[in-house]
């Protein structure tokens, strides 16, 4: 869940709170924060401009020369190649001196003989991801509203200086999968009560088409609440800029004012919604039912799905028009021609939603919330507010009333907690006033009697149901750091290796099995060498009385020590090097404070790993040999499926085009690649040298799945090949992930068996060939089953920009 501080400030006073401060407080109270990003914090000299004149470039068939009003006395001449630029547009202009994300500096320049004083920008050039930019602007500049004030700073106008916090929401805290729930959480942290300003009601359409609509729910087990509202005479168009920006910051691509409204309230209340084109419904009887075996539905992604009775569908009469809680149907999609919108708000069975989304590989923001749970007490309010905003943005009118089926129980839950439980189970002594203040900060109510206190928990916190839940809430608001620590009294245990010791032993075994020689080096090095790889957040640990200048500080990386060993060996004509070391690095925590210690694995390779023979030529260590060693190591630890190698150019001592960050389940745990030639030259290394460093503590902390023994499949496998023409900048990992996510449950392996660039391949492109193996352990796969999966894969691949299936 991506939380915009600017949006959150609508409900709370956060004027003196930064995103990093809030992230720290939230992490300490139980919700993990993945990252804090701010697109606009470093942007400057970027303003709103107006294209006053536009003429074709005299020496180009795709460039235009624009005279742009940027709020100064003179017009700025800018050469622009965007296909969607037009005279009279309000646009984003980066003036000379501006520095865009990625380090691109805007300078006065000459393009094919014409002076250009700035750049007209797309949203991607400001730092937005391609995936969140509206499709109409995906390949061109972004056009601002007509009322955008010329010359105004774009960061201020678009509210780009906004900390966006990425929360890692666990299933037990699904209430924070909304701005509403997060506002209550942050309010509890800062002792504030959130204020929610509702949209005021407007005049309703009394004589409407809503009377034609009937709702039939097959069983409350499929949906215990289903509501329909009608908004008539709408004009489908782009949403206001403020709506689009809030959606983009939350990772959602704007579509139009109708679809954007449903997504906006998905984020605001955590309530999934869907909008149907009312006039495209074959029947005005809307049914929530199990699909008939063999029913088909073409979903919004253009794929025809064959349904089963385990799938819950929304039907117009007997014709399915949506997969409940997962995705709508193409036939009733809201388009630019839509005039009347049927707005659905509902609660669907979480297990059936999960089963359907998993089966069709259609994981979405909506399905995730239905699976984890939603705040059912706000079902009606969210639907009403969404209809009001939809009417405002589209110029439509809401039909009076609502058609619904509702068997929801939205009563508060009363939980009794024994008076001595906080002290007995948490180890903290709290007065009645202390407990009342903590419960009030959570937005709950409490009553006391002689033996216990009764907490009234609102429906928005459906994760709380027993005494232990209340005690957890008290502990996190009181502050885990404030709870005194005591040593437990436990019976003695027989001696055995710790998890870290076991990992280090396994690491040595695997490394030596890969042909690496163990190195044991000094943890002390010089300041100069220690600064080659150094943490910005931690100081170096210096010795007060070092024995020599070469051994004055504790290392923060294994890099200097292994480089010194390589230099020593090279000087003695020992050029074929393959070393590893499992050791510790040290991070300063302040004066007179014990340094922080971390276990690391480092590998250094250089020279030949196989000499020249009469039957084959010599083979040198390279990037892929090192990567293969790491993959073998991670395979031995059973974490290879969660490992990702991401290109990076941020490590100064490493080659900017041949270095990768190694991440485990999304968390960076190290890096690998070729050492920068200039750095290698400083250590007198005259051949390509490769280095990797892995944080072993993070591997220890990672919980691997249980090892499950499975019988050898009795039925044969089948395979398919797929050739792709893609940009040479596209990562194999992205393609591999897309194929894996859409390959269904019987895809057992994906192999890249060919890469070709050269003759008949356009410049900037590469041809990649993948071999996929499918196997069902319970029966022989049929060709039609494989063809459906291949269709899913190819449809997903087509969404990747620049990709061509050959």
PDB file of C-alpha atoms in Angstrom, residues 203-400:
ATOM      1  CA  UNK A 203     -30.394  16.633  -5.873  1.00  0.00           C
ATOM      2  CA  UNK A 204     -31.317  13.140  -7.015  1.00  0.00           C
ATOM      3  CA  UNK A 205     -32.986  12.097 -10.242  1.00  0.00           C
ATOM      4  CA  UNK A 206     -36.442  11.032  -9.083  1.00  0.00           C
ATOM      5  CA  UNK A 207     -37.620   9.674 -12.442  1.00  0.00           C
ATOM      6  CA  UNK A 208     -34.723   7.341 -13.219  1.00  0.00           C
ATOM      7  CA  UNK A 209     -33.962   3.998 -14.801  1.00  0.00           C
ATOM      8  CA  UNK A 210     -32.924   2.480 -11.473  1.00  0.00           C
ATOM      9  CA  UNK A 211     -36.452   1.153 -11.018  1.00  0.00           C
ATOM     10  CA  UNK A 212     -35.806  -1.270 -13.875  1.00  0.00           C
ATOM     11  CA  UNK A 213     -32.989  -2.947 -11.926  1.00  0.00           C
ATOM     12  CA  UNK A 214     -33.548  -6.030  -9.793  1.00  0.00           C
ATOM     13  CA  UNK A 215     -30.955  -7.815  -7.647  1.00  0.00           C
ATOM     14  CA  UNK A 216     -30.865 -11.569  -7.066  1.00  0.00           C
ATOM     15  CA  UNK A 217     -28.192 -13.139  -4.827  1.00  0.00           C
ATOM     16  CA  UNK A 218     -27.999 -16.901  -5.125  1.00  0.00           C
ATOM     17  CA  UNK A 219     -26.640 -17.354  -1.599  1.00  0.00           C
ATOM     18  CA  UNK A 220     -25.335 -15.134   1.211  1.00  0.00           C
ATOM     19  CA  UNK A 221     -22.266 -17.381   1.198  1.00  0.00           C
ATOM     20  CA  UNK A 222     -21.307 -15.830  -2.150  1.00  0.00           C
ATOM     21  CA  UNK A 223     -22.091 -12.250  -1.122  1.00  0.00           C
ATOM     22  CA  UNK A 224     -23.738 -11.074   2.080  1.00  0.00           C
ATOM     23  CA  UNK A 225     -24.012  -7.494   0.795  1.00  0.00           C
ATOM     24  CA  UNK A 226     -24.524  -6.238  -2.750  1.00  0.00           C
ATOM     25  CA  UNK A 227     -25.472  -2.665  -3.688  1.00  0.00           C
ATOM     26  CA  UNK A 228     -26.223  -0.997  -7.001  1.00  0.00           C
ATOM     27  CA  UNK A 229     -26.442   2.756  -7.663  1.00  0.00           C
ATOM     28  CA  UNK A 230     -27.163   4.471 -10.970  1.00  0.00           C
ATOM     29  CA  UNK A 231     -25.521   7.659 -12.221  1.00  0.00           C
ATOM     30  CA  UNK A 232     -27.244   8.988 -15.329  1.00  0.00           C
ATOM     31  CA  UNK A 233     -26.266  11.324 -18.177  1.00  0.00           C
ATOM     32  CA  UNK A 234     -22.547  11.127 -17.464  1.00  0.00           C
ATOM     33  CA  UNK A 235     -19.797  12.497 -19.685  1.00  0.00           C
ATOM     34  CA  UNK A 236     -16.806  10.158 -19.704  1.00  0.00           C
ATOM     35  CA  UNK A 237     -13.588  12.172 -19.823  1.00  0.00           C
ATOM     36  CA  UNK A 238     -10.248  12.562 -18.093  1.00  0.00           C
ATOM     37  CA  UNK A 239     -10.320  13.065 -14.331  1.00  0.00           C
ATOM     38  CA  UNK A 240      -9.138  16.301 -12.723  1.00  0.00           C
ATOM     39  CA  UNK A 241      -5.403  16.523 -12.222  1.00  0.00           C
ATOM     40  CA  UNK A 242      -5.641  16.100  -8.424  1.00  0.00           C
ATOM     41  CA  UNK A 243      -7.421  12.762  -8.816  1.00  0.00           C
ATOM     42  CA  UNK A 244      -4.940  11.529 -11.418  1.00  0.00           C
ATOM     43  CA  UNK A 245      -1.946  12.488  -9.286  1.00  0.00           C
ATOM     44  CA  UNK A 246      -3.266  10.769  -6.172  1.00  0.00           C
ATOM     45  CA  UNK A 247      -3.884   7.601  -8.157  1.00  0.00           C
ATOM     46  CA  UNK A 248      -0.444   7.707  -9.790  1.00  0.00           C
ATOM     47  CA  UNK A 249       1.300   8.221  -6.461  1.00  0.00           C
ATOM     48  CA  UNK A 250      -0.567   5.144  -5.221  1.00  0.00           C
ATOM     49  CA  UNK A 251       0.648   3.112  -8.194  1.00  0.00           C
ATOM     50  CA  UNK A 252      -2.587   3.137 -10.237  1.00  0.00           C
ATOM     51  CA  UNK A 253      -2.866   4.299 -13.855  1.00  0.00           C
ATOM     52  CA  UNK A 254      -5.627   6.892 -14.495  1.00  0.00           C
ATOM     53  CA  UNK A 255      -8.184   5.814 -17.113  1.00  0.00           C
ATOM     54  CA  UNK A 256     -11.187   8.153 -17.060  1.00  0.00           C
ATOM     55  CA  UNK A 257     -13.362   9.951 -14.507  1.00  0.00           C
ATOM     56  CA  UNK A 258     -15.647   6.926 -13.964  1.00  0.00           C
ATOM     57  CA  UNK A 259     -12.995   4.229 -13.549  1.00  0.00           C
ATOM     58  CA  UNK A 260     -10.747   6.624 -11.620  1.00  0.00           C
ATOM     59  CA  UNK A 261     -13.528   7.260  -9.103  1.00  0.00           C
ATOM     60  CA  UNK A 262     -13.854   3.544  -8.335  1.00  0.00           C
ATOM     61  CA  UNK A 263     -10.076   3.297  -7.883  1.00  0.00           C
ATOM     62  CA  UNK A 264      -9.996   6.461  -5.768  1.00  0.00           C
ATOM     63  CA  UNK A 265     -12.501   5.026  -3.301  1.00  0.00           C
ATOM     64  CA  UNK A 266     -10.756   1.660  -3.398  1.00  0.00           C
ATOM     65  CA  UNK A 267      -7.769   3.512  -1.952  1.00  0.00           C
ATOM     66  CA  UNK A 268      -9.755   5.845   0.305  1.00  0.00           C
ATOM     67  CA  UNK A 269     -12.026   3.289   2.008  1.00  0.00           C
ATOM     68  CA  UNK A 270     -10.399   0.018   0.957  1.00  0.00           C
ATOM     69  CA  UNK A 271     -13.741  -0.822  -0.692  1.00  0.00           C
ATOM     70  CA  UNK A 272     -13.458  -2.376  -4.173  1.00  0.00           C
ATOM     71  CA  UNK A 273     -16.064  -1.121  -6.659  1.00  0.00           C
ATOM     72  CA  UNK A 274     -16.951  -1.720 -10.278  1.00  0.00           C
ATOM     73  CA  UNK A 275     -18.720   0.431 -12.860  1.00  0.00           C
ATOM     74  CA  UNK A 276     -20.875  -1.112 -15.609  1.00  0.00           C
ATOM     75  CA  UNK A 277     -22.207   0.554 -18.743  1.00  0.00           C
ATOM     76  CA  UNK A 278     -25.903   0.353 -17.875  1.00  0.00           C
ATOM     77  CA  UNK A 279     -27.050   0.543 -21.494  1.00  0.00           C
ATOM     78  CA  UNK A 280     -24.961  -2.493 -22.481  1.00  0.00           C
ATOM     79  CA  UNK A 281     -26.708  -4.839 -20.045  1.00  0.00           C
ATOM     80  CA  UNK A 282     -28.816  -7.444 -21.812  1.00  0.00           C
ATOM     81  CA  UNK A 283     -31.050  -7.753 -18.769  1.00  0.00           C
ATOM     82  CA  UNK A 284     -31.722  -5.347 -15.906  1.00  0.00           C
ATOM     83  CA  UNK A 285     -31.821  -8.270 -13.468  1.00  0.00           C
ATOM     84  CA  UNK A 286     -28.420  -8.358 -11.831  1.00  0.00           C
ATOM     85  CA  UNK A 287     -27.534 -11.724 -10.347  1.00  0.00           C
ATOM     86  CA  UNK A 288     -24.740 -12.778  -8.011  1.00  0.00           C
ATOM     87  CA  UNK A 289     -24.314 -16.485  -8.613  1.00  0.00           C
ATOM     88  CA  UNK A 290     -21.986 -19.382  -9.193  1.00  0.00           C
ATOM     89  CA  UNK A 291     -20.943 -19.737 -12.803  1.00  0.00           C
ATOM     90  CA  UNK A 292     -22.390 -22.604 -14.787  1.00  0.00           C
ATOM     91  CA  UNK A 293     -19.813 -25.158 -15.875  1.00  0.00           C
ATOM     92  CA  UNK A 294     -18.557 -24.065 -19.301  1.00  0.00           C
ATOM     93  CA  UNK A 295     -19.780 -20.453 -19.088  1.00  0.00           C
ATOM     94  CA  UNK A 296     -17.440 -18.019 -20.814  1.00  0.00           C
ATOM     95  CA  UNK A 297     -16.608 -14.401 -20.089  1.00  0.00           C
ATOM     96  CA  UNK A 298     -14.281 -12.058 -21.930  1.00  0.00           C
ATOM     97  CA  UNK A 299     -12.660  -9.989 -19.205  1.00  0.00           C
ATOM     98  CA  UNK A 300     -11.404  -6.408 -19.471  1.00  0.00           C
ATOM     99  CA  UNK A 301      -7.970  -7.628 -20.547  1.00  0.00           C
ATOM    100  CA  UNK A 302      -9.542  -9.104 -23.704  1.00  0.00           C
ATOM    101  CA  UNK A 303      -9.061 -12.737 -22.672  1.00  0.00           C
ATOM    102  CA  UNK A 304     -11.957 -15.173 -22.928  1.00  0.00           C
ATOM    103  CA  UNK A 305     -12.231 -17.174 -19.693  1.00  0.00           C
ATOM    104  CA  UNK A 306     -13.933 -20.526 -19.343  1.00  0.00           C
ATOM    105  CA  UNK A 307     -15.670 -20.594 -15.970  1.00  0.00           C
ATOM    106  CA  UNK A 308     -16.455 -23.251 -13.393  1.00  0.00           C
ATOM    107  CA  UNK A 309     -19.022 -23.481 -10.580  1.00  0.00           C
ATOM    108  CA  UNK A 310     -16.294 -22.474  -8.097  1.00  0.00           C
ATOM    109  CA  UNK A 311     -16.232 -19.017  -9.723  1.00  0.00           C
ATOM    110  CA  UNK A 312     -18.638 -16.339  -8.493  1.00  0.00           C
ATOM    111  CA  UNK A 313     -19.941 -14.145 -11.292  1.00  0.00           C
ATOM    112  CA  UNK A 314     -22.082 -11.058 -11.694  1.00  0.00           C
ATOM    113  CA  UNK A 315     -24.633 -11.777 -14.399  1.00  0.00           C
ATOM    114  CA  UNK A 316     -27.057  -9.709 -16.425  1.00  0.00           C
ATOM    115  CA  UNK A 317     -29.892 -12.200 -16.557  1.00  0.00           C
ATOM    116  CA  UNK A 318     -27.965 -15.411 -17.145  1.00  0.00           C
ATOM    117  CA  UNK A 319     -25.097 -13.792 -19.060  1.00  0.00           C
ATOM    118  CA  UNK A 320     -21.895 -13.322 -16.948  1.00  0.00           C
ATOM    119  CA  UNK A 321     -20.665  -9.728 -17.031  1.00  0.00           C
ATOM    120  CA  UNK A 322     -17.952  -9.823 -14.341  1.00  0.00           C
ATOM    121  CA  UNK A 323     -15.846 -12.122 -12.186  1.00  0.00           C
ATOM    122  CA  UNK A 324     -16.988 -11.089  -8.710  1.00  0.00           C
ATOM    123  CA  UNK A 325     -14.260  -9.230  -6.871  1.00  0.00           C
ATOM    124  CA  UNK A 326     -11.649  -9.936  -9.557  1.00  0.00           C
ATOM    125  CA  UNK A 327     -12.300  -8.278 -12.938  1.00  0.00           C
ATOM    126  CA  UNK A 328     -15.157  -6.905 -15.000  1.00  0.00           C
ATOM    127  CA  UNK A 329     -16.294  -8.041 -18.419  1.00  0.00           C
ATOM    128  CA  UNK A 330     -15.350  -6.380 -21.689  1.00  0.00           C
ATOM    129  CA  UNK A 331     -18.916  -6.164 -23.022  1.00  0.00           C
ATOM    130  CA  UNK A 332     -20.105  -3.859 -20.217  1.00  0.00           C
ATOM    131  CA  UNK A 333     -16.899  -1.808 -19.949  1.00  0.00           C
ATOM    132  CA  UNK A 334     -17.254   1.941 -19.434  1.00  0.00           C
ATOM    133  CA  UNK A 335     -16.162   3.701 -22.652  1.00  0.00           C
ATOM    134  CA  UNK A 336     -16.234   7.238 -24.006  1.00  0.00           C
ATOM    135  CA  UNK A 337     -19.743   6.502 -25.309  1.00  0.00           C
ATOM    136  CA  UNK A 338     -21.135   5.492 -21.915  1.00  0.00           C
ATOM    137  CA  UNK A 339     -24.046   7.662 -20.726  1.00  0.00           C
ATOM    138  CA  UNK A 340     -25.409   5.756 -17.735  1.00  0.00           C
ATOM    139  CA  UNK A 341     -23.238   4.017 -15.135  1.00  0.00           C
ATOM    140  CA  UNK A 342     -24.273   1.244 -12.781  1.00  0.00           C
ATOM    141  CA  UNK A 343     -21.998   1.400  -9.719  1.00  0.00           C
ATOM    142  CA  UNK A 344     -21.453  -1.803  -7.738  1.00  0.00           C
ATOM    143  CA  UNK A 345     -20.313  -1.974  -4.107  1.00  0.00           C
ATOM    144  CA  UNK A 346     -20.312  -5.362  -2.472  1.00  0.00           C
ATOM    145  CA  UNK A 347     -18.752  -7.896  -0.140  1.00  0.00           C
ATOM    146  CA  UNK A 348     -17.725 -11.209  -1.718  1.00  0.00           C
ATOM    147  CA  UNK A 349     -16.541 -14.468  -0.167  1.00  0.00           C
ATOM    148  CA  UNK A 350     -12.778 -14.182   0.274  1.00  0.00           C
ATOM    149  CA  UNK A 351     -11.954 -17.836  -0.463  1.00  0.00           C
ATOM    150  CA  UNK A 352     -13.828 -17.883  -3.768  1.00  0.00           C
ATOM    151  CA  UNK A 353     -12.245 -14.585  -4.831  1.00  0.00           C
ATOM    152  CA  UNK A 354      -8.799 -15.944  -4.034  1.00  0.00           C
ATOM    153  CA  UNK A 355      -9.483 -19.214  -5.862  1.00  0.00           C
ATOM    154  CA  UNK A 356     -10.665 -17.425  -9.005  1.00  0.00           C
ATOM    155  CA  UNK A 357      -7.902 -14.810  -9.053  1.00  0.00           C
ATOM    156  CA  UNK A 358      -5.248 -17.480  -8.582  1.00  0.00           C
ATOM    157  CA  UNK A 359      -6.703 -19.788 -11.218  1.00  0.00           C
ATOM    158  CA  UNK A 360      -6.810 -17.073 -13.882  1.00  0.00           C
ATOM    159  CA  UNK A 361      -3.637 -15.299 -12.657  1.00  0.00           C
ATOM    160  CA  UNK A 362      -5.687 -12.120 -12.205  1.00  0.00           C
ATOM    161  CA  UNK A 363      -4.318 -10.787  -8.942  1.00  0.00           C
ATOM    162  CA  UNK A 364      -5.587  -7.214  -8.498  1.00  0.00           C
ATOM    163  CA  UNK A 365      -5.942  -4.470  -5.901  1.00  0.00           C
ATOM    164  CA  UNK A 366      -9.614  -5.437  -5.543  1.00  0.00           C
ATOM    165  CA  UNK A 367      -9.074  -9.163  -5.137  1.00  0.00           C
ATOM    166  CA  UNK A 368      -6.305  -8.561  -2.578  1.00  0.00           C
ATOM    167  CA  UNK A 369      -8.669  -6.565  -0.390  1.00  0.00           C
ATOM    168  CA  UNK A 370     -11.535  -9.048  -0.635  1.00  0.00           C
ATOM    169  CA  UNK A 371      -9.106 -11.831   0.282  1.00  0.00           C
ATOM    170  CA  UNK A 372      -7.756 -10.041   3.362  1.00  0.00           C
ATOM    171  CA  UNK A 373     -10.996  -8.402   4.431  1.00  0.00           C
ATOM    172  CA  UNK A 374     -12.641  -4.987   4.113  1.00  0.00           C
ATOM    173  CA  UNK A 375     -14.353  -2.556   6.476  1.00  0.00           C
ATOM    174  CA  UNK A 376     -17.953  -3.669   5.956  1.00  0.00           C
ATOM    175  CA  UNK A 377     -19.283  -0.870   8.191  1.00  0.00           C
ATOM    176  CA  UNK A 378     -18.343   1.658   5.480  1.00  0.00           C
ATOM    177  CA  UNK A 379     -19.921  -0.215   2.574  1.00  0.00           C
ATOM    178  CA  UNK A 380     -22.895   2.125   2.257  1.00  0.00           C
ATOM    179  CA  UNK A 381     -20.944   5.326   2.945  1.00  0.00           C
ATOM    180  CA  UNK A 382     -18.243   4.502   0.425  1.00  0.00           C
ATOM    181  CA  UNK A 383     -20.831   3.716  -2.246  1.00  0.00           C
ATOM    182  CA  UNK A 384     -22.721   6.952  -1.625  1.00  0.00           C
ATOM    183  CA  UNK A 385     -19.577   9.069  -1.624  1.00  0.00           C
ATOM    184  CA  UNK A 386     -18.261   7.406  -4.788  1.00  0.00           C
ATOM    185  CA  UNK A 387     -21.546   8.057  -6.589  1.00  0.00           C
ATOM    186  CA  UNK A 388     -21.470  11.724  -5.515  1.00  0.00           C
ATOM    187  CA  UNK A 389     -17.907  12.234  -6.726  1.00  0.00           C
ATOM    188  CA  UNK A 390     -18.651  10.374  -9.955  1.00  0.00           C
ATOM    189  CA  UNK A 391     -21.612  12.667 -10.577  1.00  0.00           C
ATOM    190  CA  UNK A 392     -19.499  15.745  -9.844  1.00  0.00           C
ATOM    191  CA  UNK A 393     -16.675  14.726 -12.157  1.00  0.00           C
ATOM    192  CA  UNK A 394     -18.932  13.590 -15.019  1.00  0.00           C
ATOM    193  CA  UNK A 395     -21.767  16.136 -14.821  1.00  0.00           C
ATOM    194  CA  UNK A 396     -24.197  13.288 -14.233  1.00  0.00           C
ATOM    195  CA  UNK A 397     -27.086  12.897 -11.820  1.00  0.00           C
ATOM    196  CA  UNK A 398     -27.541  10.188  -9.211  1.00  0.00           C
ATOM    197  CA  UNK A 399     -30.722   8.156  -9.328  1.00  0.00           C
ATOM    198  CA  UNK A 400     -32.642   8.380  -6.070  1.00  0.00           C
TER     199      UNK A 400
END
